[in-house]
Amino acid sequence: MEGDFQLMQWLNAHNYAKEWIDEHHPGGYEIYGQPELFIATADRARRGNIRLGSGVISLPYHLP
């Protein structure tokens, strides 16, 4: 996840406007089961002016 925070800083420094964080459960590259928590952490701590969004939230994984 630290690598993704660093990527966000690089994107911001190079004037990118947006970054999308998707929900992936079994993957090895993107490991976010709850992208909204990652977005909240990135938004509060490190992001700068880049806008963040979640492209996918899989509802079947979040049923009670």
CSV table of N, CA and C in Angstrom, one decimal:
chain,number,residue,atom,x,y,z
A,1,MET,N,0.8,-1.2,0.0
A,1,MET,CA,0.0,0.0,0.0
A,1,MET,C,0.9,1.3,0.0
A,2,GLU,N,2.0,1.2,0.6
A,2,GLU,CA,2.9,2.3,0.6
A,2,GLU,C,3.3,2.7,-0.8
A,3,GLY,N,3.5,1.7,-1.6
A,3,GLY,CA,3.8,2.0,-3.0
A,3,GLY,C,2.7,2.7,-3.7
A,4,ASP,N,1.5,2.4,-3.4
A,4,ASP,CA,0.3,3.1,-4.0
A,4,ASP,C,0.3,4.6,-3.5
A,5,PHE,N,0.6,4.8,-2.2
A,5,PHE,CA,0.7,6.2,-1.7
A,5,PHE,C,1.8,7.0,-2.4
A,6,GLN,N,2.9,6.3,-2.7
A,6,GLN,CA,4.0,7.0,-3.4
A,6,GLN,C,3.6,7.3,-4.8
A,7,LEU,N,2.9,6.4,-5.5
A,7,LEU,CA,2.4,6.6,-6.8
A,7,LEU,C,1.4,7.8,-6.9
A,8,MET,N,0.6,7.9,-5.9
A,8,MET,CA,-0.4,9.0,-5.8
A,8,MET,C,0.4,10.3,-5.7
A,9,GLN,N,1.5,10.4,-4.9
A,9,GLN,CA,2.3,11.6,-4.8
A,9,GLN,C,2.9,11.9,-6.1
A,10,TRP,N,3.4,10.9,-6.8
A,10,TRP,CA,4.0,11.1,-8.1
A,10,TRP,C,3.0,11.7,-9.1
A,11,LEU,N,1.8,11.0,-9.2
A,11,LEU,CA,0.8,11.5,-10.1
A,11,LEU,C,0.4,13.0,-9.8
A,12,ASN,N,0.3,13.3,-8.5
A,12,ASN,CA,0.0,14.7,-8.1
A,12,ASN,C,1.1,15.6,-8.5
A,13,ALA,N,2.3,15.2,-8.4
A,13,ALA,CA,3.4,16.1,-8.8
A,13,ALA,C,3.5,16.3,-10.3
A,14,HIS,N,2.9,15.4,-11.1
A,14,HIS,CA,2.9,15.5,-12.5
A,14,HIS,C,1.6,16.0,-13.1
A,15,ASN,N,0.8,16.6,-12.2
A,15,ASN,CA,-0.5,17.2,-12.6
A,15,ASN,C,-1.5,16.3,-13.1
A,16,TYR,N,-1.6,15.1,-12.7
A,16,TYR,CA,-2.7,14.2,-13.0
A,16,TYR,C,-3.9,14.7,-12.2
A,17,ALA,N,-5.1,14.5,-12.7
A,17,ALA,CA,-6.3,15.0,-12.1
A,17,ALA,C,-7.0,14.0,-11.2
A,18,LYS,N,-6.9,12.7,-11.6
A,18,LYS,CA,-7.7,11.7,-10.9
A,18,LYS,C,-6.9,10.4,-10.7
A,19,GLU,N,-7.3,9.6,-9.7
A,19,GLU,CA,-6.9,8.2,-9.6
A,19,GLU,C,-8.0,7.4,-9.1
A,20,TRP,N,-8.2,6.2,-9.7
A,20,TRP,CA,-9.3,5.3,-9.4
A,20,TRP,C,-8.7,4.2,-8.6
A,21,ILE,N,-9.4,3.8,-7.5
A,21,ILE,CA,-9.0,2.7,-6.7
A,21,ILE,C,-10.1,1.7,-6.8
A,22,ASP,N,-9.8,0.5,-7.3
A,22,ASP,CA,-10.9,-0.6,-7.5
A,22,ASP,C,-10.8,-1.6,-6.3
A,23,GLU,N,-11.9,-2.3,-6.2
A,23,GLU,CA,-11.9,-3.3,-5.2
A,23,GLU,C,-11.5,-4.7,-5.8
A,24,HIS,N,-10.5,-5.3,-5.2
A,24,HIS,CA,-10.0,-6.6,-5.6
A,24,HIS,C,-9.8,-7.4,-4.4
A,25,HIS,N,-10.3,-8.6,-4.3
A,25,HIS,CA,-10.1,-9.5,-3.2
A,25,HIS,C,-9.0,-10.5,-3.4
A,26,PRO,N,-9.0,-11.3,-4.4
A,26,PRO,CA,-8.0,-12.4,-4.5
A,26,PRO,C,-6.7,-12.0,-5.2
A,27,GLY,N,-6.6,-10.7,-5.7
A,27,GLY,CA,-5.5,-10.4,-6.5
A,27,GLY,C,-4.2,-10.1,-5.7
A,28,GLY,N,-3.1,-10.2,-6.4
A,28,GLY,CA,-1.8,-9.9,-5.8
A,28,GLY,C,-1.3,-8.5,-6.1
A,29,TYR,N,-1.8,-7.8,-7.1
A,29,TYR,CA,-1.4,-6.5,-7.5
A,29,TYR,C,-2.1,-5.4,-6.7
A,30,GLU,N,-3.4,-5.5,-6.8
A,30,GLU,CA,-4.3,-4.6,-6.0
A,30,GLU,C,-5.0,-5.4,-5.0
A,31,ILE,N,-4.8,-5.1,-3.7
A,31,ILE,CA,-5.3,-6.0,-2.6
A,31,ILE,C,-6.3,-5.3,-1.8
A,32,TYR,N,-7.1,-4.4,-2.3
A,32,TYR,CA,-8.0,-3.6,-1.5
A,32,TYR,C,-9.4,-4.3,-1.5
A,33,GLY,N,-9.8,-4.8,-0.3
A,33,GLY,CA,-11.1,-5.3,-0.1
A,33,GLY,C,-12.1,-4.3,0.2
A,34,GLN,N,-11.6,-3.1,0.7
A,34,GLN,CA,-12.5,-2.0,1.0
A,34,GLN,C,-11.8,-0.7,0.5
A,35,PRO,N,-12.0,-0.4,-0.8
A,35,PRO,CA,-11.2,0.8,-1.3
A,35,PRO,C,-11.6,2.1,-0.7
A,36,GLU,N,-12.8,2.2,-0.1
A,36,GLU,CA,-13.2,3.5,0.6
A,36,GLU,C,-12.3,3.7,1.8
A,37,LEU,N,-11.8,2.7,2.5
A,37,LEU,CA,-10.9,2.9,3.6
A,37,LEU,C,-9.5,3.4,3.1
A,38,PHE,N,-9.0,2.8,2.0
A,38,PHE,CA,-7.8,3.3,1.4
A,38,PHE,C,-7.9,4.7,0.9
A,39,ILE,N,-9.0,5.1,0.3
A,39,ILE,CA,-9.2,6.4,-0.2
A,39,ILE,C,-9.3,7.4,0.9
A,40,ALA,N,-9.9,7.0,2.0
A,40,ALA,CA,-10.0,7.9,3.2
A,40,ALA,C,-8.6,8.2,3.8
A,41,THR,N,-7.8,7.1,3.9
A,41,THR,CA,-6.4,7.3,4.4
A,41,THR,C,-5.6,8.1,3.5
A,42,ALA,N,-5.7,7.8,2.2
A,42,ALA,CA,-4.9,8.6,1.2
A,42,ALA,C,-5.3,10.1,1.2
A,43,ASP,N,-6.6,10.3,1.3
A,43,ASP,CA,-7.1,11.6,1.2
A,43,ASP,C,-6.6,12.5,2.4
A,44,ARG,N,-6.7,11.9,3.6
A,44,ARG,CA,-6.3,12.7,4.8
A,44,ARG,C,-4.8,12.8,4.9
A,45,ALA,N,-4.0,11.8,4.4
A,45,ALA,CA,-2.6,11.9,4.8
A,45,ALA,C,-1.7,12.4,3.7
A,46,ARG,N,-2.0,12.1,2.4
A,46,ARG,CA,-0.9,12.3,1.4
A,46,ARG,C,-1.2,12.8,0.1
A,47,ARG,N,-2.4,12.9,-0.3
A,47,ARG,CA,-2.7,13.0,-1.7
A,47,ARG,C,-2.5,14.3,-2.4
A,48,GLY,N,-2.6,15.5,-1.8
A,48,GLY,CA,-2.4,16.7,-2.5
A,48,GLY,C,-3.7,17.1,-3.2
A,49,ASN,N,-3.6,17.5,-4.5
A,49,ASN,CA,-4.8,18.0,-5.2
A,49,ASN,C,-5.5,17.0,-6.1
A,50,ILE,N,-4.9,15.8,-6.2
A,50,ILE,CA,-5.5,14.7,-7.1
A,50,ILE,C,-6.8,14.3,-6.5
A,51,ARG,N,-7.8,14.0,-7.4
A,51,ARG,CA,-9.1,13.5,-6.9
A,51,ARG,C,-9.1,12.0,-7.0
A,52,LEU,N,-9.7,11.4,-5.9
A,52,LEU,CA,-9.8,10.0,-5.8
A,52,LEU,C,-11.2,9.4,-5.9
A,53,GLY,N,-11.3,8.2,-6.5
A,53,GLY,CA,-12.6,7.6,-6.6
A,53,GLY,C,-12.5,6.1,-6.7
A,54,SER,N,-13.6,5.5,-6.4
A,54,SER,CA,-13.7,4.0,-6.5
A,54,SER,C,-14.4,3.6,-7.7
A,55,GLY,N,-13.8,2.8,-8.6
A,55,GLY,CA,-14.4,2.4,-9.8
A,55,GLY,C,-15.3,1.2,-9.6
A,56,VAL,N,-15.0,0.3,-8.6
A,56,VAL,CA,-15.8,-0.8,-8.4
A,56,VAL,C,-15.9,-1.1,-6.9
A,57,ILE,N,-17.2,-1.4,-6.5
A,57,ILE,CA,-17.4,-1.9,-5.1
A,57,ILE,C,-18.4,-3.1,-5.4
A,58,SER,N,-17.9,-4.3,-5.1
A,58,SER,CA,-18.6,-5.5,-5.3
A,58,SER,C,-19.6,-5.8,-4.2
A,59,LEU,N,-20.9,-5.5,-4.4
A,59,LEU,CA,-21.8,-5.7,-3.3
A,59,LEU,C,-21.9,-7.1,-2.8
A,60,PRO,N,-21.8,-8.2,-3.6
A,60,PRO,CA,-22.0,-9.5,-3.0
A,60,PRO,C,-20.9,-9.8,-1.9
A,61,TYR,N,-19.8,-9.1,-1.9
A,61,TYR,CA,-18.8,-9.3,-0.9
A,61,TYR,C,-19.1,-8.7,0.4
A,62,HIS,N,-20.1,-7.8,0.4
A,62,HIS,CA,-20.4,-6.9,1.6
A,62,HIS,C,-21.8,-7.2,2.2
A,63,LEU,N,-22.4,-8.3,1.8
A,63,LEU,CA,-23.7,-8.7,2.4
A,63,LEU,C,-23.5,-9.1,3.8
A,64,PRO,N,-24.4,-8.8,4.7
A,64,PRO,CA,-24.2,-9.3,6.1
A,64,PRO,C,-24.4,-10.8,6.3
